[in-house]
Coordinates of C-alpha atoms and ligand atoms in Angstrom, one line a residue:
X297 CA 0.2 0.0 0.0
X298 CA 1.2 3.6 -0.6
X299 CA 2.3 5.6 1.9
X300 CA -0.4 9.2 2.6
X301 CA -0.4 11.8 4.9
X302 CA -3.0 11.3 7.4
X303 CA -5.8 14.5 6.6
X304 CA -5.2 16.6 9.6
X305 CA -8.8 16.4 11.1
X306 CA -8.1 12.3 11.9
X307 CA -4.3 13.3 13.2
X308 CA -6.1 15.7 15.6
X309 CA -8.6 13.1 16.7
X310 CA -5.9 10.3 17.6
X311 CA -4.1 13.2 19.8
X312 CA -7.2 14.1 21.0
X313 CA -7.7 10.7 22.1
X314 CA -4.4 10.7 24.1
X315 CA -5.2 14.3 26.0
X316 CA -8.9 13.8 26.7
X317 CA -9.5 9.9 27.2
X318 CA -12.5 10.1 29.6
X319 CA -14.7 13.0 31.0
X320 CA -12.7 13.5 33.9
X321 CA -9.9 14.0 31.7
X322 CA -11.5 16.5 30.0
X323 CA -12.9 18.5 33.4
X324 CA -9.4 18.3 34.6
X325 CA -8.3 20.2 31.5
X326 CA -11.0 22.8 31.9
X327 CA -10.8 23.3 35.6
X328 CA -6.8 23.8 35.1
X329 CA -7.6 26.0 33.0
X330 CA -9.7 28.2 34.6
X331 CA -7.7 28.1 37.6
X332 CA -4.5 29.2 35.4
X333 CA -7.1 32.1 34.7
X334 CA -7.2 33.3 38.0
X335 CA -10.6 32.7 38.9
X336 CA -12.4 32.6 42.2
X337 CA -15.3 30.6 41.4
X338 CA -15.6 27.4 39.2
X339 CA -18.3 25.5 38.6
X340 CA -18.6 22.4 36.6
X341 CA -22.0 20.9 35.6
X342 CA -22.5 17.5 34.2
X343 CA -25.1 16.0 32.0
X344 CA -25.4 12.0 31.3
X345 CA -21.8 11.4 32.9
X346 CA -20.2 13.4 31.0
X347 CA -20.8 12.7 27.6
X348 CA -23.7 14.5 26.7
X349 CA -22.4 17.4 28.4
X350 CA -19.9 19.2 30.4
X351 CA -19.9 22.9 31.2
X352 CA -17.2 24.5 33.2
X353 CA -17.6 28.3 33.9
X354 CA -15.1 31.0 35.9
X355 CA -14.7 34.4 36.4
X356 CA -11.0 34.3 35.7
X357 CA -9.5 36.6 33.2
X358 CA -11.2 36.0 29.9
X359 CA -10.0 36.2 26.2
X360 CA -10.9 38.7 23.5
X361 CA -11.9 37.1 20.0
X362 CA -8.7 37.0 18.6
X363 CA -7.5 34.8 21.5
X364 CA -10.9 32.8 21.4
X365 CA -9.7 31.6 18.1
X366 CA -6.5 31.0 18.8
X367 CA -7.3 29.2 22.1
X368 CA -8.8 26.0 20.1
X369 CA -6.0 25.7 17.2
X370 CA -3.6 22.8 18.6
X371 CA -0.5 23.8 20.3
X372 CA -1.2 27.1 20.6
X373 CA -0.9 28.2 24.3
X374 CA -0.1 31.5 26.5
X375 CA 1.7 29.9 29.3
X376 CA 4.7 29.4 27.6
X377 CA 6.6 32.9 27.6
X378 CA 10.1 31.5 26.4
X379 CA 11.3 28.1 25.3
X380 CA 11.8 27.0 28.8
X381 CA 9.8 23.7 29.1
X382 CA 11.3 22.7 32.4
X383 CA 10.5 26.1 33.9
X384 CA 6.5 25.6 33.9
X385 CA 4.2 27.2 36.8
X386 CA 1.1 27.2 35.1
X387 CA -1.1 23.8 34.6
X388 CA -1.3 24.4 30.8
X389 CA 1.6 24.7 28.4
X390 CA 1.1 22.4 25.7
X391 CA -1.8 23.8 24.1
X392 CA -3.6 21.0 23.5
X393 CA -6.4 20.5 25.7
X394 CA -9.4 23.0 23.9
X395 CA -7.9 21.7 20.3
X396 CA -8.4 18.0 21.5
X397 CA -12.0 18.6 22.7
X398 CA -13.1 20.6 19.7
X399 CA -11.8 17.5 17.5
X400 CA -13.9 14.8 19.5
X401 CA -17.0 17.1 20.4
X402 CA -19.1 20.0 20.0
X403 CA -17.0 22.7 21.8
X404 CA -18.6 26.2 22.6
X405 CA -15.9 28.6 24.2
X406 CA -17.6 31.7 25.6
X407 CA -15.2 34.4 27.2
X408 CA -15.0 38.2 28.1
X409 CA -12.8 39.7 29.5
X410 CA -12.9 42.2 32.3
X411 CA -14.4 45.6 30.2
X412 CA -14.4 43.8 27.0
X413 CA -17.2 42.4 25.2
X414 CA -18.2 38.8 25.4
X415 CA -17.4 36.3 22.1
X416 CA -18.5 32.9 21.6
X417 CA -16.4 30.5 19.1
X418 CA -17.7 27.1 18.3
X419 CA -15.8 24.3 17.0
X420 CA -18.0 21.0 15.8
X421 CA -16.1 17.9 15.6
X422 CA -13.1 19.1 13.9
X423 CA -15.0 21.7 11.8
X424 CA -13.8 25.1 11.3
X425 CA -14.2 27.5 14.3
X426 CA -17.1 29.5 14.1
X427 CA -16.9 33.2 15.6
X428 CA -19.9 35.1 16.9
X429 CA -20.4 37.6 20.0
X430 CA -22.0 36.2 23.1
X431 CA -23.4 37.5 26.2
X432 CA -21.7 36.8 29.5
X433 CA -20.3 38.1 32.7
X434 CA -16.4 38.6 32.4
X435 CA -14.9 35.5 33.0
X436 CA -15.1 31.9 30.5
X437 CA -17.7 29.5 29.7
X438 CA -16.6 26.7 27.9
X439 CA -19.6 23.7 27.2
X440 CA -18.5 20.4 25.6
X441 CA -21.3 18.3 24.1
X442 CA -21.8 14.7 22.5
X443 CA -18.0 14.0 23.9
X444 CA -16.4 10.6 21.9
X445 CA -19.6 10.4 20.2
X446 CA -18.0 10.0 16.6
X447 CA -15.3 8.2 18.5
X448 CA -17.1 5.0 19.0
X449 CA -13.5 3.1 19.6
X450 CA -13.1 5.5 22.5
X451 CA -16.6 5.5 23.9
X452 CA -16.2 2.0 24.1
X453 CA -13.4 1.9 26.7
X454 CA -15.2 4.5 29.1
X455 CA -16.6 2.8 32.2
X456 CA -20.3 2.9 33.6
X457 CA -21.5 6.4 34.1
X458 CA -21.4 6.0 37.5
X459 CA -17.5 5.3 37.2
X460 CA -17.1 8.1 34.5
X461 CA -18.8 10.8 37.5
X462 CA -17.0 9.2 40.4
X463 CA -13.9 9.9 38.3
X464 CA -14.8 13.4 37.5
X465 CA -15.4 14.2 41.4
X466 CA -12.3 12.7 42.3
X467 CA -10.6 14.9 39.9
X468 CA -12.1 18.4 41.2
X469 CA -11.6 17.0 44.7
X470 CA -7.9 16.8 44.0
X471 CA -7.8 20.6 42.6
X472 CA -9.9 21.9 45.0
X473 CA -7.6 20.5 47.9
X474 CA -4.9 22.2 46.2
X475 CA -6.9 25.5 45.7
X476 CA -9.1 26.4 48.9
X477 CA -9.2 29.9 48.3
X478 CA -11.0 29.3 45.3
X479 CA -14.7 28.4 45.2
X480 CA -15.4 24.8 43.6
X481 CA -19.3 23.6 42.7
X482 CA -19.7 20.2 40.7
X483 CA -23.5 19.0 40.0
X484 CA -24.1 16.0 37.8
X485 CA -27.7 16.0 36.2
X486 CA -28.5 19.1 38.7
X487 CA -27.5 16.7 41.7
X488 CA -24.9 18.5 43.9
X489 CA -22.0 16.1 43.9
X490 CA -19.3 19.0 45.9
X491 CA -19.9 22.0 47.1
X492 CA -16.6 24.3 48.7
X493 CA -16.9 27.5 49.6
X494 CA -13.8 29.8 49.4
X495 CA -11.7 29.6 52.4
X496 CA -10.9 33.1 53.7
X497 CA -7.8 31.6 55.8
X498 CA -4.8 31.0 54.3
X499 CA -2.0 28.2 54.9
X500 CA -2.8 25.1 56.9
X501 CA -6.1 26.4 58.4
X502 CA -7.4 27.0 54.8
X503 CA -6.3 23.5 53.8
X504 CA -8.1 22.1 57.1
X505 CA -11.0 23.6 56.6
X506 CA -11.1 22.7 52.9
X507 CA -10.5 19.0 53.7
X508 CA -12.8 19.3 56.3
X509 CA -15.6 20.1 53.7
X510 CA -14.6 17.8 51.1
X511 CA -13.6 14.5 52.9
X512 CA -15.5 13.5 55.7
X513 CA -13.4 12.1 58.6
X514 CA -10.1 14.2 57.8
X515 CA -10.7 16.9 60.7
X516 CA -8.5 15.2 62.5
X517 CA -5.3 14.9 60.5
X518 CA -2.4 16.5 61.9
X519 CA -0.2 19.2 60.2
X520 CA 2.9 18.6 58.2
X521 CA 5.4 20.9 57.9
X522 CA 8.9 20.3 56.8
X523 CA 11.9 21.4 54.9
X524 CA 15.1 20.6 53.6
X525 CA 17.3 21.4 50.7
X526 CA 15.0 23.8 48.5
X527 CA 12.4 21.5 49.2
X528 CA 9.4 22.2 51.0
X529 CA 6.6 19.8 52.6
X530 CA 3.4 20.7 53.9
X531 CA -0.2 19.3 54.7
X532 CA -2.3 16.8 56.7
X533 CA -1.4 13.6 57.4
X534 CA -4.1 11.0 58.8
X535 CA -3.7 9.2 62.4
X536 CA -3.0 5.7 62.2
X537 CA -6.2 4.4 64.0
X538 CA -7.8 6.4 60.6
X539 CA -5.9 3.9 57.7
X540 CA -7.8 2.7 55.5
X541 CA -7.9 -0.8 52.9
X542 CA -7.1 1.4 49.9
X543 CA -4.8 4.7 49.0
X544 CA -7.9 6.4 48.0
X545 CA -7.8 9.0 51.0
X546 CA -4.4 9.7 49.4
X547 CA -3.9 13.3 47.9
X548 CA -0.4 14.1 46.9
X549 CA 0.5 17.3 44.9
X550 CA 3.5 18.6 43.4
X551 CA 3.9 22.0 43.2
X552 CA 0.2 22.3 43.8
X553 CA -0.2 20.0 40.8
X554 CA -2.2 16.5 41.4
X555 CA 0.0 13.7 40.7
X556 CA -0.2 10.0 41.3
X557 CA 2.9 9.1 41.8
X558 CA 4.6 5.5 43.2
X559 CA 7.7 7.5 44.5
X560 CA 6.0 9.2 46.8
X561 CA 3.5 6.7 47.4
X562 CA 6.1 4.5 48.8
X563 CA 7.8 7.0 50.7
X564 CA 4.4 7.7 52.2
X565 CA 4.0 4.3 53.6
X566 CA 7.6 4.3 54.5
X567 CA 6.5 7.0 57.3
X568 CA 4.2 4.4 58.6
X569 CA 6.0 1.4 58.4
X570 CA 6.0 0.9 62.2
X571 CA 2.9 1.9 62.8
X572 CA 0.6 0.6 60.3
X573 CA 0.4 -2.9 59.1
X574 CA 1.3 -3.1 55.1
X575 CA -2.7 -4.2 54.2
X576 CA -3.4 -0.5 55.9
X577 CA -3.3 3.0 54.2
X578 CA -3.0 6.2 55.9
X579 CA -4.9 9.4 54.6
X580 CA -2.4 12.1 53.4
X581 CA -3.4 15.1 51.7
X582 CA 0.4 16.5 50.9
X583 CA 1.8 19.5 49.1
X584 CA 5.6 19.0 47.9
X585 CA 7.5 22.3 46.5
X586 CA 10.7 22.2 44.8
X587 CA 12.2 24.0 42.3
X588 CA 10.6 24.0 38.9
X589 CA 14.1 22.7 37.5
X590 CA 13.9 20.1 40.1
X591 CA 11.0 18.2 38.4
X592 CA 10.0 17.1 35.3
X593 CA 5.9 17.4 35.2
X594 CA 6.1 16.5 31.6
X595 CA 6.7 12.9 31.6
X596 CA 2.8 11.8 31.3
X597 CA 0.6 13.5 28.8
X598 CA -2.4 13.6 31.7
X599 CA 0.3 15.0 34.0
X600 CA -0.3 12.9 37.0
X601 CA 3.4 11.3 37.4
X602 CA 6.4 13.1 37.5
X603 CA 10.3 12.8 37.6
X604 CA 12.3 14.2 40.4
X605 CA 16.3 15.2 39.8
X606 CA 17.4 13.8 43.1
X607 CA 14.0 11.3 44.3
X608 CA 16.0 10.5 46.9
X609 CA 15.7 13.5 49.0
X610 CA 12.6 13.9 47.8
X611 CA 11.8 10.5 49.6
X612 CA 13.6 11.4 53.0
X613 CA 12.0 14.7 53.6
X614 CA 8.6 13.1 52.7
X615 CA 9.5 10.0 55.4
X616 CA 11.2 12.1 58.0
X617 CA 8.4 15.0 57.8
X618 CA 5.4 12.9 58.0
X619 CA 7.3 11.1 61.3
X620 CA 7.7 14.3 62.8
X621 CA 4.1 15.5 62.6
X622 CA 2.8 12.1 63.7
X623 CA 5.4 12.5 66.7
X624 CA 4.8 15.7 67.7
X625 CA 0.8 14.6 67.4
X626 CA 1.9 12.1 70.2
X627 CA 1.4 9.4 68.0
X628 CA 4.4 7.1 69.0
X629 CA 5.7 3.9 66.9
X630 CA 4.6 1.0 68.7
X631 CA 7.1 -0.9 71.2
X632 CA 9.9 -2.3 68.7
X633 CA 9.5 -6.3 67.8
X634 CA 12.9 -6.6 66.4
X635 CA 15.2 -9.0 67.1
X636 CA 15.6 -13.0 66.9
X637 CA 12.5 -14.6 67.9
X638 CA 14.8 -16.7 70.2
X639 CA 15.7 -13.4 71.9
X640 CA 12.4 -12.9 72.5
X641 CA 12.3 -15.7 75.3
X642 CA 14.4 -13.6 77.3
X643 CA 15.2 -14.9 81.3
X644 CA 12.9 -12.4 83.2
X645 CA 15.0 -10.3 85.3
X646 CA 13.6 -9.5 88.8
X647 CA 14.0 -6.6 91.3
X648 CA 16.1 -7.7 94.4
X649 CA 13.4 -8.0 97.4
X650 CA 13.2 -5.1 99.7
X651 CA 12.8 -7.0 102.9
X652 CA 14.5 -10.2 103.6
X653 CA 11.6 -13.0 103.6
X654 CA 12.0 -16.8 104.4
X655 CA 11.1 -18.5 101.2
X656 CA 8.3 -20.7 101.3
X657 CA 4.9 -21.3 100.5
X658 CA 1.8 -19.9 101.7
X659 CA 3.8 -16.9 103.0
X660 CA 4.0 -13.1 101.3
X661 CA 7.6 -11.9 101.6
X662 CA 6.5 -8.4 101.0
X663 CA 3.6 -8.5 103.6
X664 CA 5.7 -10.8 105.7
X665 CA 3.1 -12.8 106.9
X666 CA 1.4 -16.1 105.6
X667 CA -1.3 -15.9 103.1
X668 CA -4.5 -17.3 104.6
X669 CA -5.2 -20.7 102.1
X670 CA -8.1 -19.5 99.6
X671 CA -9.4 -21.7 96.9
X672 CA -9.4 -20.1 93.9
X673 CA -13.2 -19.1 93.0
X674 CA -13.3 -21.2 89.6
X675 CA -11.2 -24.6 89.4
X676 CA -9.9 -24.5 85.8
X677 CA -10.6 -27.1 83.7
X678 CA -8.0 -29.3 82.8
X679 CA -6.9 -29.2 78.9
X680 CA -9.2 -31.8 77.1
X681 CA -7.9 -34.2 74.5
X682 CA -8.6 -34.1 70.6
X683 CA -8.7 -30.5 70.9
X684 CA -5.4 -29.1 69.4
X685 CA -5.9 -25.7 70.5
X686 CA -6.7 -26.2 74.1
X687 CA -8.4 -24.6 76.9
X688 CA -8.6 -20.8 77.1
X689 CA -6.6 -19.5 80.1
X690 CA -6.0 -15.9 79.6
X691 CA -5.9 -12.9 77.5
X692 CA -2.7 -11.1 76.6
X693 CA -2.4 -7.2 75.4
X694 CA -6.3 -7.7 74.7
X695 CA -4.9 -9.5 71.5
X696 CA -3.5 -12.5 72.3
X697 CA -5.3 -15.7 73.6
X698 CA -3.1 -18.3 76.0
X699 CA -4.6 -21.8 75.9
X700 CA -3.5 -24.8 77.2
X701 CA -3.0 -27.6 75.1
X702 CA -2.5 -31.2 76.5
X703 CA 1.0 -31.0 75.0
X704 CA 2.0 -27.6 75.6
X705 CA 1.1 -23.2 75.3
X706 CA -1.2 -22.2 72.7
X707 CA -1.1 -18.7 71.4
X708 CA -3.8 -17.1 69.4
X709 CA -4.0 -14.0 67.7
X710 CA -7.6 -13.0 68.3
X711 CA -8.4 -10.5 65.5
X712 CA -6.7 -12.5 63.0
X713 CA -8.2 -15.8 63.7
X714 CA -11.7 -14.4 63.7
X715 CA -11.5 -12.0 60.4
X716 CA -11.1 -15.5 59.0
X717 CA -13.3 -17.3 60.5
X718 CA -15.7 -14.4 59.3
X719 CA -14.6 -14.9 55.9
X720 CA -15.0 -18.0 55.1
X721 CA -18.5 -18.4 56.8
X722 CA -19.4 -15.3 54.2
X723 CA -17.7 -17.3 51.7
X724 CA -20.5 -20.3 52.3
X725 CA -23.0 -18.1 52.8
X726 CA -22.8 -16.4 49.2
X727 CA -25.3 -18.6 47.2
X728 CA -27.6 -18.8 50.5
X729 CA -27.3 -15.6 51.5
X730 CA -25.6 -14.6 55.1
X731 CA -27.3 -13.7 58.4
X732 CA -28.0 -10.1 58.5
X733 CA -27.9 -8.9 62.0
X734 CA -30.7 -5.8 62.1
X735 CA -29.8 -2.6 63.9
X736 CA -31.9 -1.5 66.7
X737 CA -31.5 2.2 65.1
X738 CA -30.4 2.7 61.5
X739 CA -27.1 4.4 61.5
X740 CA -26.3 7.4 59.8
X741 CA -23.1 7.6 57.7
X742 CA -21.6 11.0 56.3
X743 CA -19.9 10.4 53.0
X744 CA -19.0 12.0 49.9
X745 CA -22.0 12.0 47.0
X746 CA -20.1 9.5 44.8
X747 CA -19.2 7.0 47.3
X748 CA -23.3 7.1 48.2
X749 CA -23.6 6.1 44.9
X750 CA -21.1 3.5 45.0
X751 CA -22.7 2.0 47.8
X752 CA -26.1 2.4 46.6
X753 CA -24.8 0.6 42.9
X754 CA -23.7 -2.4 45.1
X755 CA -26.7 -2.4 47.9
X756 CA -28.0 -5.8 46.4
X757 CA -24.7 -7.7 46.5
X758 CA -24.0 -6.0 50.3
X759 CA -27.4 -7.4 51.0
X760 CA -26.6 -10.9 49.9
X761 CA -23.8 -10.6 52.4
X762 CA -25.6 -9.3 55.5
X763 CA -25.1 -5.7 54.9
X764 CA -28.2 -3.9 54.2
X765 CA -27.5 0.0 53.5
X766 CA -29.6 2.9 51.4
X767 CA -28.7 6.0 50.4
X768 CA -30.3 8.9 53.0
X769 CA -30.0 12.2 51.1
X770 CA -26.9 13.2 48.9
X771 CA -24.5 13.0 51.6
X772 CA -25.1 9.7 53.5
X773 CA -26.2 6.6 53.8
X774 CA -28.3 4.5 56.5
X775 CA -26.9 1.1 57.7
X776 CA -30.0 -1.0 58.5
X777 CA -28.3 -4.1 59.3
X778 CA -24.5 -5.5 59.3
X779 CA -23.5 -9.0 59.1
X780 CA -24.2 -11.2 62.0
X781 CA -21.0 -13.1 62.1
X782 CA -19.6 -9.8 62.7
X783 CA -21.2 -9.6 66.1
X784 CA -20.9 -5.7 67.8
X785 CA -19.3 -3.6 65.0
X786 CA -18.3 0.1 64.4
X787 CA -21.3 0.3 61.4
X788 CA -19.8 3.7 60.1
X789 CA -16.4 2.2 60.1
X790 CA -17.5 -0.6 58.5
X791 CA -19.6 1.1 55.6
X792 CA -16.4 3.8 54.9
X793 CA -14.1 0.8 54.6
X794 CA -16.6 -1.0 52.3
X795 CA -17.1 2.0 50.1
X796 CA -13.7 2.6 49.7
X797 CA -13.0 -1.3 48.6
X798 CA -16.2 -0.8 46.3
X799 CA -14.8 2.1 44.7
X800 CA -11.3 0.8 44.3
X801 CA -12.2 -2.4 42.8
X802 CA -14.3 -0.8 40.1
X803 CA -12.1 -1.1 37.5
X804 CA -11.7 -3.9 35.3
X805 CA -12.2 -6.8 38.3
X806 CA -14.4 -9.5 38.0
X807 CA -17.6 -9.2 40.2
X808 CA -16.5 -12.7 42.1
X809 CA -13.2 -10.6 42.6
X810 CA -14.7 -7.7 44.0
X811 CA -17.3 -9.2 45.9
X812 CA -14.2 -11.3 47.3
X813 CA -12.2 -8.0 48.0
X814 CA -15.1 -6.6 49.9
X815 CA -15.8 -10.0 51.9
X816 CA -12.4 -9.5 53.1
X817 CA -12.8 -6.1 54.1
X818 CA -16.0 -6.8 55.8
X819 CA -14.7 -9.4 57.8
X820 CA -11.5 -7.4 59.1
X821 CA -14.5 -5.1 61.2
X822 CA -15.5 -8.2 63.1
X823 CA -15.8 -7.7 66.8
X824 CA -13.2 -9.4 67.9
X825 CA -10.7 -7.0 67.0
X826 CA -7.5 -6.5 68.8
X827 CA -8.2 -4.2 71.6
X828 CA -11.4 -6.0 73.0
X829 CA -11.1 -8.0 76.3
X830 CA -12.6 -11.1 75.5
X831 CA -14.2 -13.4 78.7
X832 CA -12.9 -17.0 78.8
X833 CA -16.2 -18.4 77.5
X834 CA -15.2 -16.0 74.1
X835 CA -12.0 -17.1 73.9
X836 CA -13.2 -21.0 74.2
X837 CA -15.9 -20.2 71.7
X838 CA -13.5 -18.6 69.4
X839 CA -11.0 -21.9 69.8
X840 CA -13.3 -24.5 69.2
X841 CA -14.7 -22.4 65.8
X842 CA -11.1 -22.4 64.7
X843 CA -11.0 -25.9 65.3
X844 CA -14.1 -26.8 63.0
X845 CA -12.3 -24.2 60.0
X846 CA -9.2 -26.0 59.1
X847 CA -8.8 -23.0 57.2
X848 CA -8.6 -20.5 60.1
X849 CA -5.2 -21.7 60.5
X850 CA -3.6 -18.9 58.6
X851 CA -5.1 -15.4 58.7
X852 CA -6.6 -13.4 55.4
X853 CA -3.1 -12.3 54.8
X854 CA -1.7 -15.9 55.2
X855 CA 0.1 -15.5 58.3
X856 CA -0.3 -17.6 61.0
X857 CA -3.4 -17.4 63.5
X858 CA -1.8 -19.8 66.3
X859 CA 1.3 -20.7 67.3
X860 CA 2.5 -23.3 69.9
X861 CA 5.3 -24.2 72.4
X862 CA 5.4 -27.4 72.9
X863 CA 6.1 -28.9 76.4
X864 CA 9.6 -30.2 75.0
X865 CA 10.2 -26.4 73.6
X866 CA 8.9 -24.8 77.5
X867 CA 12.0 -27.7 78.7
X868 CA 14.4 -26.8 76.7
X869 CA 13.6 -22.9 77.1
X870 CA 14.4 -23.5 81.0
X871 CA 17.4 -25.6 80.2
X872 CA 15.0 -28.8 82.1
X873 CA 17.1 -30.9 79.0
Ligands
LIG16 P1 -3.0 25.2 27.6 O1 -4.3 25.4 28.7 O2 -2.1 24.1 27.5 O3 -2.3 26.3 27.0 P2 -5.6 24.9 26.3 O4 -5.6 24.7 25.0 O5 -6.0 24.3 27.2 O6 -4.2 24.7 26.6 O7 -5.7 26.4 26.2 C1 -5.2 27.3 25.4 C2 -5.2 28.8 25.6 O8 -6.6 29.3 26.1 C3 -4.9 28.9 27.3 O9 -3.3 29.1 26.9 C4 -5.2 30.0 27.6 O10 -4.8 31.6 27.1 C5 -6.8 29.8 26.9 N1 -7.6 29.7 27.8 C6 -8.2 28.5 28.3 N2 -9.3 28.4 28.6 C7 -9.2 29.5 29.7 C8 -10.1 30.2 30.5 N3 -10.6 29.6 31.1 N4 -9.5 31.5 30.5 C9 -8.8 31.9 30.3 N5 -8.0 31.9 29.2 C10 -8.3 30.4 28.5
LIG17 MG1 -5.2 23.8 29.6

């Protein structure tokens, strides 16, 4: 076949697919333009998941008629003064977004500079720009209609309307976090999904207020403020207790640009390493500021990834900055668990007795008098043969059960074991439906509007697992029942985690894989969490359930749930053999 040049409208359409691959990408570009134009108020209105119509309106500097026509041309930008690609301080600079939207949709750009007249330019699916006068307040209004309507190949890749809207909410939320002084509003089909008034205060107070408006539960995050070698880190870090099962609550910015960067996410994980298990993720809203020439933001067309000149310095600042913040807030790391296991069994040093007392049974050396004979209130039953986990004797650190088996000492991680039992029970009950335990009073849980939609969409699947939730207005759900296998749980924490998990798994994962993850999340909320005091009867019941469920020998993450020190081990530890 002879080589031919592609017609320019096709070139534009191909390029456009890379810049705006979904409605959220279009919204992000348009909102960034509004921020670059110095807007104080930005309104986004979607219809039909953004595919029917996207409107972004701002009160920024606006454009005159000549600039309007230039703005929709490819590679036309007002944001690159010289030729220095490395000194970029605005969001734009490629001059591609508006041209791209004009190629894959019907684009109407109305604008009015202060003191000038209003004008509109319309580009219909790559056609010639048509200019006409328009009536509007100073600022810019962009309308994108029929996005991808003529690019079926692209439209096919889009997820459900709900997922696309959730991605838009996420994109706007990220930009809104970085600009607390700007008012943001987002609606979908007339429903208000996000509403953040302009914050008057500055600095960390403004961020705190903005975060509280946008992210339920962010009120008790702690301020981060650190600097070294020209790098500055600021923002808010979540308490370990508020960690979640996904990284959805992490908002990272480089020079106020939202990024999803593995190196930064990894550093954040490092900062919490000794405060959180590997499968829990802290909330964080962190801003890294560094000289424009110390970072390349031009790596990715969507500009979500960055390349640092000195990644090690960035990591070091993030880890130490966040640790300092947690430390200052009194969130210390738990006692060290280093050292070989053998070292863990150390001979106990006893303090020398204050008085000289006659050693002997029935004599209290401290009080210096005989102990009156006194039978124990309850005579513990002897260990029973055929019960490998033995009889519960005590609980340690409100986390471990100590049991006496016929042949040794057993330690059980109560939370890990219970979690596994609940997961297995739910797996079995999936066909028949798990038992639900109705709450005496429904628990109202406030959460972001997109999460409410996520939960509502999965309500049937959740009900089959015993979790019954229903929307309660745009910003809350009512929890009516929780899976009976969990016992008494914190319904609010449970629902927040499940919503996160659903959101994170909303991608290509099969329904079965998604359910599996949701079940694991639910199981983690069982009432027998670490930190709960258990009665001997409760502990025994758990041991018997474990014996009946062979899978419970390991937790949902593959770690053992029970360990045994045989009698022989004990004898060796005491040098009896
Ligand atoms: P870029 O933002 O990379 O420059 P765009 O295609 O997004 O490219 O926009 C092209 C130009 O149109 C911008 O450089 C800017 O001058 C102008 N422009 C776009 N949106 C707005 C807006 N909301 N207000 C004022 N000017 C705008
Ligand atoms: Mg732009």
